[in-house]
N, C-alpha and C. Protein backbone atom coordinates (compact mmCIF):
# COMPACT_ATOMS: atom_id res chain seq x y z
N MET A 1 18.49 11.22 -37.82
CA MET A 1 17.76 11.87 -37.09
C MET A 1 17.42 10.29 -36.64
N THR A 2 16.67 10.27 -35.11
CA THR A 2 16.60 9.68 -33.42
C THR A 2 15.10 9.90 -34.04
N TYR A 3 13.38 8.77 -34.52
CA TYR A 3 12.35 9.88 -33.43
C TYR A 3 12.51 8.27 -32.47
N THR A 4 11.34 9.23 -32.01
CA THR A 4 10.43 8.51 -30.22
C THR A 4 9.05 7.94 -30.37
N THR A 5 8.96 6.53 -30.48
CA THR A 5 8.10 6.24 -30.25
C THR A 5 6.68 6.59 -29.40
N PRO A 6 5.77 6.94 -29.40
CA PRO A 6 4.91 6.72 -28.42
C PRO A 6 5.48 6.56 -27.71
N ALA A 7 4.86 5.07 -27.21
CA ALA A 7 5.41 3.76 -26.91
C ALA A 7 6.88 4.12 -26.08
N LYS A 8 7.12 3.75 -26.87
CA LYS A 8 8.44 4.20 -26.05
C LYS A 8 9.46 5.47 -25.93
N ALA A 9 8.17 6.53 -25.37
CA ALA A 9 8.20 7.75 -25.03
C ALA A 9 7.98 7.53 -22.86
N VAL A 10 6.83 6.40 -23.50
CA VAL A 10 5.50 6.03 -22.26
C VAL A 10 7.27 5.19 -21.29
N ARG A 11 8.02 4.37 -22.10
CA ARG A 11 8.37 3.59 -22.05
C ARG A 11 9.41 3.92 -20.54
N GLY A 12 9.75 4.81 -21.64
CA GLY A 12 10.76 6.47 -20.87
C GLY A 12 10.28 7.22 -19.36
N GLY A 13 8.95 6.78 -19.35
CA GLY A 13 8.78 8.71 -18.82
C GLY A 13 8.64 6.74 -17.73
N LEU A 14 7.63 5.65 -17.56
CA LEU A 14 7.60 5.04 -16.95
C LEU A 14 8.89 4.39 -15.92
N LEU A 15 10.22 4.34 -17.30
CA LEU A 15 11.76 3.89 -15.79
C LEU A 15 11.54 4.75 -15.02
N ALA A 16 12.18 6.54 -14.90
CA ALA A 16 12.15 7.82 -14.49
C ALA A 16 11.29 7.25 -13.12
N ALA A 17 9.87 6.75 -13.69
CA ALA A 17 8.85 7.68 -11.90
C ALA A 17 9.49 6.09 -10.84
N ALA A 18 9.85 5.00 -12.01
CA ALA A 18 10.00 3.57 -11.27
C ALA A 18 11.57 4.16 -9.81
N LEU A 19 12.47 5.00 -11.43
CA LEU A 19 13.63 4.69 -10.69
C LEU A 19 13.26 5.85 -9.54
N LEU A 20 12.83 6.50 -9.57
CA LEU A 20 12.05 7.65 -8.07
C LEU A 20 11.86 6.67 -7.48
N VAL A 21 10.64 6.71 -7.37
CA VAL A 21 10.28 5.66 -6.47
C VAL A 21 10.99 5.00 -5.41
N ALA A 22 12.21 4.24 -6.83
CA ALA A 22 12.75 2.92 -5.57
C ALA A 22 13.94 3.75 -5.57
N GLY A 23 13.85 4.62 -5.06
CA GLY A 23 15.14 5.28 -4.54
C GLY A 23 16.98 5.90 -5.59
N ALA A 24 16.00 5.96 -6.74
CA ALA A 24 17.21 6.42 -7.73
C ALA A 24 16.96 8.66 -7.52
N ALA A 25 17.01 9.17 -6.56
CA ALA A 25 16.74 10.30 -6.41
C ALA A 25 17.45 11.04 -6.81
N PRO A 26 17.08 11.74 -6.78
CA PRO A 26 18.73 12.95 -6.59
C PRO A 26 19.55 12.89 -4.54
N ALA A 27 20.38 12.85 -5.16
CA ALA A 27 22.18 12.75 -3.67
C ALA A 27 21.00 13.66 -2.66
N GLN A 28 20.43 14.63 -2.38
CA GLN A 28 19.92 15.33 -1.75
C GLN A 28 19.20 15.14 -0.73
N ALA A 29 18.06 14.04 -2.01
CA ALA A 29 16.37 13.66 -0.95
C ALA A 29 17.74 12.11 -0.52
N THR A 30 17.34 12.13 0.69
CA THR A 30 17.54 9.97 1.10
C THR A 30 15.92 9.59 1.22
N HIS A 31 16.72 8.36 0.64
CA HIS A 31 15.16 7.12 0.25
C HIS A 31 13.70 8.20 2.00
N GLN A 32 15.07 8.01 2.99
CA GLN A 32 14.36 8.42 4.22
C GLN A 32 12.64 9.46 4.01
N ASP A 33 12.99 10.65 2.86
CA ASP A 33 11.96 11.60 3.04
C ASP A 33 10.88 11.57 1.77
N ALA A 34 11.04 10.18 1.40
CA ALA A 34 10.69 10.00 0.54
C ALA A 34 9.05 9.90 1.13
N PHE A 35 7.99 9.83 1.41
CA PHE A 35 7.19 9.41 2.46
C PHE A 35 7.11 9.61 3.93
N PRO A 36 6.12 9.84 4.28
CA PRO A 36 6.22 9.60 5.41
C PRO A 36 5.52 8.38 6.77
N GLY A 37 6.09 8.66 7.21
CA GLY A 37 5.24 7.19 8.16
C GLY A 37 6.54 6.00 8.15
N ASP A 38 5.52 4.92 7.96
CA ASP A 38 6.02 3.51 7.59
C ASP A 38 5.81 2.38 6.24
N TRP A 39 6.90 3.01 5.58
CA TRP A 39 5.99 2.19 4.00
C TRP A 39 7.46 1.71 2.88
N LEU A 40 7.24 0.81 2.37
CA LEU A 40 8.71 -0.42 2.09
C LEU A 40 7.43 -0.34 0.12
N TYR A 41 9.22 0.13 -0.60
CA TYR A 41 9.11 -0.38 -2.34
C TYR A 41 8.95 -1.83 -2.66
N LEU A 42 7.75 -3.49 -3.12
CA LEU A 42 7.81 -3.96 -2.85
C LEU A 42 7.67 -4.53 -4.50
N THR A 43 9.05 -5.36 -4.85
CA THR A 43 8.62 -5.54 -6.11
C THR A 43 9.20 -7.78 -5.47
N VAL A 44 8.18 -7.76 -6.72
CA VAL A 44 7.99 -9.97 -6.43
C VAL A 44 8.31 -10.48 -8.65
N THR A 45 9.24 -11.08 -8.18
CA THR A 45 10.40 -11.33 -9.91
C THR A 45 9.15 -12.74 -9.98
N HIS A 46 9.32 -13.09 -11.02
CA HIS A 46 8.25 -14.17 -11.59
C HIS A 46 9.80 -14.45 -12.77
N GLY A 47 10.67 -16.21 -12.25
CA GLY A 47 10.47 -16.79 -13.03
C GLY A 47 12.58 -16.24 -12.85
N ASP A 48 13.54 -15.95 -13.87
CA ASP A 48 14.44 -16.46 -13.61
C ASP A 48 15.02 -15.13 -13.53
N ALA A 49 16.77 -14.49 -13.11
CA ALA A 49 16.73 -13.14 -12.97
C ALA A 49 16.84 -11.59 -14.40
N GLN A 50 16.94 -13.02 -14.98
CA GLN A 50 16.84 -12.23 -16.83
C GLN A 50 14.67 -11.90 -17.16
N SER A 51 13.82 -13.08 -16.23
CA SER A 51 12.35 -12.49 -16.07
C SER A 51 12.45 -10.99 -16.38
N SER A 52 11.90 -11.12 -17.55
CA SER A 52 11.15 -9.38 -17.08
C SER A 52 8.99 -9.22 -16.88
N ASP A 53 8.99 -10.47 -15.83
CA ASP A 53 8.34 -10.19 -14.71
C ASP A 53 7.62 -10.05 -13.92
N THR A 54 7.56 -8.89 -13.90
CA THR A 54 8.05 -8.77 -12.87
C THR A 54 6.39 -7.46 -12.45
N ARG A 55 6.63 -7.72 -10.18
CA ARG A 55 4.59 -6.47 -10.59
C ARG A 55 5.31 -5.84 -8.91
N GLY A 56 5.22 -4.95 -8.88
CA GLY A 56 6.38 -3.54 -7.45
C GLY A 56 4.48 -2.61 -7.59
N THR A 57 4.71 -2.58 -5.57
CA THR A 57 3.82 -1.76 -5.74
C THR A 57 4.13 -0.71 -4.46
N LEU A 58 3.99 0.14 -3.24
CA LEU A 58 4.43 0.77 -2.85
C LEU A 58 3.92 0.33 -1.32
N LEU A 59 3.70 -0.32 -0.08
CA LEU A 59 2.99 0.16 0.73
C LEU A 59 3.32 0.62 1.96
N LEU A 60 2.68 0.87 2.01
CA LEU A 60 2.46 2.19 3.50
C LEU A 60 2.02 1.50 4.37
N CYS A 61 1.71 1.67 5.51
CA CYS A 61 1.63 2.09 6.83
C CYS A 61 0.60 3.72 7.25
N ASP A 62 0.62 4.12 7.69
CA ASP A 62 0.33 4.94 8.31
C ASP A 62 -0.51 6.13 7.52
N PRO A 63 -1.89 5.35 7.08
CA PRO A 63 -1.94 4.62 7.65
C PRO A 63 -2.80 3.27 6.58
N PRO A 64 -2.22 2.34 6.46
CA PRO A 64 -2.10 1.44 5.27
C PRO A 64 -3.00 1.43 4.53
N GLN A 65 -2.73 1.49 2.41
CA GLN A 65 -2.71 1.92 1.58
C GLN A 65 -1.42 1.56 0.93
N GLY A 66 -2.13 1.26 -1.16
CA GLY A 66 -1.11 0.59 -1.58
C GLY A 66 -0.78 -0.42 -2.40
N HIS A 67 -1.42 -0.94 -1.18
CA HIS A 67 -1.33 -2.53 -1.83
C HIS A 67 -2.87 -2.98 -1.66
N ALA A 68 -2.50 -4.93 -2.20
CA ALA A 68 -3.79 -5.24 -1.86
C ALA A 68 -4.33 -6.26 -0.65
N HIS A 69 -3.43 -6.25 -0.02
CA HIS A 69 -3.84 -6.37 0.86
C HIS A 69 -2.83 -5.38 2.80
N ALA A 70 -2.91 -4.24 2.43
CA ALA A 70 -2.36 -3.74 2.80
C ALA A 70 -2.65 -3.84 4.80
N ALA A 71 -4.04 -3.72 5.36
CA ALA A 71 -3.86 -4.19 7.25
C ALA A 71 -2.61 -5.06 6.94
N GLU A 72 -2.81 -6.06 6.77
CA GLU A 72 -2.12 -7.22 7.31
C GLU A 72 -1.01 -6.83 6.76
N ALA A 73 -0.68 -6.77 6.03
CA ALA A 73 0.47 -6.71 5.53
C ALA A 73 1.45 -5.47 6.88
N CYS A 74 0.76 -5.09 7.13
CA CYS A 74 1.23 -2.89 7.53
C CYS A 74 1.01 -3.97 9.11
N ASP A 75 0.07 -5.37 10.08
CA ASP A 75 0.33 -5.42 11.20
C ASP A 75 0.77 -6.76 11.59
N GLN A 76 1.67 -7.62 10.21
CA GLN A 76 2.52 -8.50 10.47
C GLN A 76 3.67 -8.50 9.60
N LEU A 77 4.24 -7.04 9.64
CA LEU A 77 5.58 -6.60 9.30
C LEU A 77 5.77 -5.79 11.42
N GLU A 78 4.67 -5.12 11.30
CA GLU A 78 4.87 -4.23 13.32
C GLU A 78 5.28 -5.55 13.89
N ALA A 79 4.79 -7.05 13.74
CA ALA A 79 4.84 -7.93 14.91
C ALA A 79 6.13 -8.05 15.03
N VAL A 80 6.55 -8.22 13.34
CA VAL A 80 8.96 -8.82 13.30
C VAL A 80 9.40 -7.28 13.15
N GLY A 81 9.31 -5.98 13.99
CA GLY A 81 9.38 -4.53 13.50
C GLY A 81 10.04 -4.06 12.65
N GLY A 82 9.09 -4.79 11.40
CA GLY A 82 9.52 -4.36 9.94
C GLY A 82 11.05 -4.83 9.44
N ARG A 83 11.57 -6.37 9.82
CA ARG A 83 12.15 -7.29 9.63
C ARG A 83 12.02 -8.25 8.44
N ILE A 84 11.57 -8.42 7.73
CA ILE A 84 10.89 -9.63 7.21
C ILE A 84 11.59 -10.63 7.11
N ASP A 85 13.13 -10.95 7.54
CA ASP A 85 13.41 -12.00 7.99
C ASP A 85 13.40 -12.94 8.81
N ARG A 86 13.04 -11.61 9.92
CA ARG A 86 12.61 -12.85 10.76
C ARG A 86 10.61 -13.11 11.21
N MET A 87 10.34 -12.43 10.03
CA MET A 87 9.16 -13.35 9.70
C MET A 87 9.60 -15.23 9.97
N ARG A 88 8.41 -16.00 10.64
CA ARG A 88 8.62 -17.48 10.74
C ARG A 88 7.26 -17.80 9.73
N PRO A 89 8.02 -19.31 8.77
CA PRO A 89 6.86 -19.98 7.97
C PRO A 89 5.65 -20.33 8.93
N LYS A 90 5.40 -20.76 8.40
CA LYS A 90 3.24 -21.10 9.00
C LYS A 90 3.39 -21.98 8.83
N GLY A 91 4.69 -23.63 8.28
CA GLY A 91 4.63 -24.26 8.25
C GLY A 91 3.59 -24.76 6.62
N GLY A 92 2.83 -23.78 6.05
CA GLY A 92 2.14 -24.51 5.13
C GLY A 92 3.13 -25.42 4.17
N VAL A 93 1.90 -26.80 3.75
CA VAL A 93 2.34 -26.99 2.33
C VAL A 93 2.60 -26.84 0.83
N CYS A 94 3.38 -26.89 0.10
CA CYS A 94 3.79 -26.30 -0.65
C CYS A 94 4.05 -27.74 -1.94
N PRO A 95 3.48 -27.40 -3.31
CA PRO A 95 3.41 -28.21 -3.81
C PRO A 95 5.36 -28.38 -4.05
N LEU A 96 6.08 -29.42 -5.02
CA LEU A 96 7.63 -30.13 -4.75
C LEU A 96 7.22 -29.36 -6.66
N ILE A 97 6.37 -28.23 -7.12
CA ILE A 97 7.46 -27.62 -7.91
C ILE A 97 8.48 -25.41 -8.27
N TYR A 98 9.21 -26.19 -9.22
CA TYR A 98 11.20 -25.00 -9.27
C TYR A 98 9.66 -23.90 -10.01
N ALA A 99 9.11 -23.00 -8.93
CA ALA A 99 8.83 -22.20 -10.31
C ALA A 99 9.32 -20.79 -9.29
N PRO A 100 10.64 -20.42 -10.12
CA PRO A 100 11.68 -20.03 -8.45
C PRO A 100 10.39 -18.45 -8.95
N VAL A 101 10.99 -17.62 -7.97
CA VAL A 101 10.42 -15.88 -7.57
C VAL A 101 11.43 -15.52 -6.97
N THR A 102 11.55 -14.54 -6.70
CA THR A 102 12.53 -13.60 -6.13
C THR A 102 11.56 -12.02 -5.38
N ALA A 103 11.74 -12.28 -3.75
CA ALA A 103 11.39 -10.71 -2.74
C ALA A 103 11.85 -10.02 -3.59
N HIS A 104 12.32 -8.39 -3.28
CA HIS A 104 12.89 -7.13 -2.33
C HIS A 104 11.53 -6.06 -1.91
N ALA A 105 12.73 -5.90 -1.40
CA ALA A 105 11.51 -5.20 -0.41
C ALA A 105 12.68 -3.75 0.24
N ARG A 106 12.67 -2.49 -0.07
CA ARG A 106 13.03 -0.95 0.17
C ARG A 106 12.90 -0.93 1.45
N GLY A 107 12.98 0.71 1.95
CA GLY A 107 12.02 1.26 2.65
C GLY A 107 12.11 1.74 4.14
N VAL A 108 11.33 2.30 4.53
CA VAL A 108 11.81 3.07 6.13
C VAL A 108 10.48 2.03 7.13
N TRP A 109 11.08 1.13 8.68
CA TRP A 109 9.98 1.43 9.31
C TRP A 109 10.35 1.56 10.53
N HIS A 110 9.78 2.24 10.95
CA HIS A 110 10.12 3.03 12.52
C HIS A 110 11.67 4.03 12.78
N GLY A 111 11.45 4.48 11.33
CA GLY A 111 12.91 5.19 11.08
C GLY A 111 14.18 4.63 9.92
N MET A 112 13.88 3.47 10.21
CA MET A 112 14.43 3.15 10.31
C MET A 112 15.17 2.80 8.21
N PRO A 113 16.05 2.30 7.83
CA PRO A 113 16.34 1.71 5.99
C PRO A 113 16.05 0.23 6.94
N VAL A 114 15.23 -0.39 5.85
CA VAL A 114 14.58 -1.57 5.38
C VAL A 114 15.23 -2.23 4.06
N THR A 115 16.27 -3.44 3.75
CA THR A 115 16.27 -3.78 2.68
C THR A 115 16.15 -4.97 3.29
N TYR A 116 15.23 -6.15 1.44
CA TYR A 116 15.18 -7.14 1.97
C TYR A 116 15.11 -7.95 0.44
N SER A 117 15.54 -8.72 -0.03
CA SER A 117 16.50 -9.58 -0.89
C SER A 117 16.30 -11.01 -0.44
N ARG A 118 14.88 -12.06 -1.47
CA ARG A 118 15.03 -13.50 -0.98
C ARG A 118 13.78 -13.78 -2.57
N SER A 119 15.33 -14.97 -2.65
CA SER A 119 15.05 -15.62 -3.68
C SER A 119 14.05 -17.27 -3.07
N PHE A 120 12.57 -17.76 -4.00
CA PHE A 120 11.90 -18.96 -2.94
C PHE A 120 11.50 -20.00 -3.88
N GLY A 121 12.12 -20.79 -4.09
CA GLY A 121 11.28 -22.47 -4.90
C GLY A 121 10.60 -22.31 -5.70
N ASN A 122 9.17 -21.81 -4.90
CA ASN A 122 7.55 -20.96 -5.75
C ASN A 122 7.14 -20.57 -4.99
N ALA A 123 6.67 -19.74 -5.11
CA ALA A 123 5.42 -18.63 -5.36
C ALA A 123 4.78 -19.80 -3.90
N CYS A 124 4.21 -19.81 -3.95
CA CYS A 124 3.94 -21.23 -2.49
C CYS A 124 4.76 -20.97 -0.79
N GLU A 125 5.70 -21.04 -1.19
CA GLU A 125 6.88 -21.03 -0.41
C GLU A 125 7.47 -19.12 0.44
N MET A 126 7.56 -17.82 -1.03
CA MET A 126 7.64 -17.63 -0.65
C MET A 126 5.97 -16.92 0.76
N ALA A 127 5.42 -17.55 0.11
CA ALA A 127 3.00 -17.19 0.73
C ALA A 127 3.91 -17.33 2.20
N ASP A 128 3.83 -18.57 2.05
CA ASP A 128 4.72 -19.20 3.48
C ASP A 128 5.48 -18.52 4.58
N ARG A 129 6.56 -17.94 3.61
CA ARG A 129 7.16 -16.71 5.34
C ARG A 129 7.44 -15.43 4.37
N THR A 130 6.19 -15.20 3.80
CA THR A 130 6.60 -13.80 4.62
C THR A 130 5.03 -13.16 4.52
N GLY A 131 3.53 -14.54 4.83
CA GLY A 131 2.89 -13.73 4.46
C GLY A 131 2.30 -12.76 4.08
N SER A 132 1.50 -12.12 4.26
CA SER A 132 0.83 -11.37 3.18
C SER A 132 1.55 -10.09 2.42
N VAL A 133 2.51 -9.91 2.61
CA VAL A 133 3.66 -8.52 2.36
C VAL A 133 3.69 -8.37 0.84
N PHE A 134 4.38 -9.85 0.46
CA PHE A 134 4.83 -9.46 -1.03
C PHE A 134 3.34 -10.71 -1.61
N ALA A 135 1.84 -9.79 -0.91
CA ALA A 135 0.53 -10.41 -1.69
C ALA A 135 0.57 -9.68 -2.96
N LEU A 136 0.70 -9.67 -3.52
CA LEU A 136 0.32 -8.31 -4.70
C LEU A 136 -0.82 -9.02 -5.22
N GLY A 137 -0.91 -9.79 -5.51
CA GLY A 137 -1.45 -9.67 -6.96
C GLY A 137 -3.62 -8.71 -5.74
N GLY A 138 -4.85 -8.94 -6.28
CA GLY A 138 -5.33 -8.96 -5.85
C GLY A 138 -6.64 -10.07 -4.79
């Protein structure tokens, strides 16, 4: 007999919800139909690839919401046409401490699919390169 603890049931439900938001929905629903307007599902993982320290949020830009710095992030994305890889470093000074962080984004910007993934040496380097887009904290 198999028993499911409440924690396992909640974890399973959260995983199913995350997969739906992240785009693992049934084939008939495209990622472009998920939300109206411009949106990105953003995640930041601290540590190596096996780390479980991942935070994520859904950034909506019509109107800006769902993110601690939504308006600023949406403005920065608008300036580069939703292309995070086109954002330019601000030239900030970051410590030379290796604390890897990986940023992922997927969604839709002006009707076009967006995917982005990049690892940085530390969170300061990520912030210098991506502005408020991956500033998921408060």
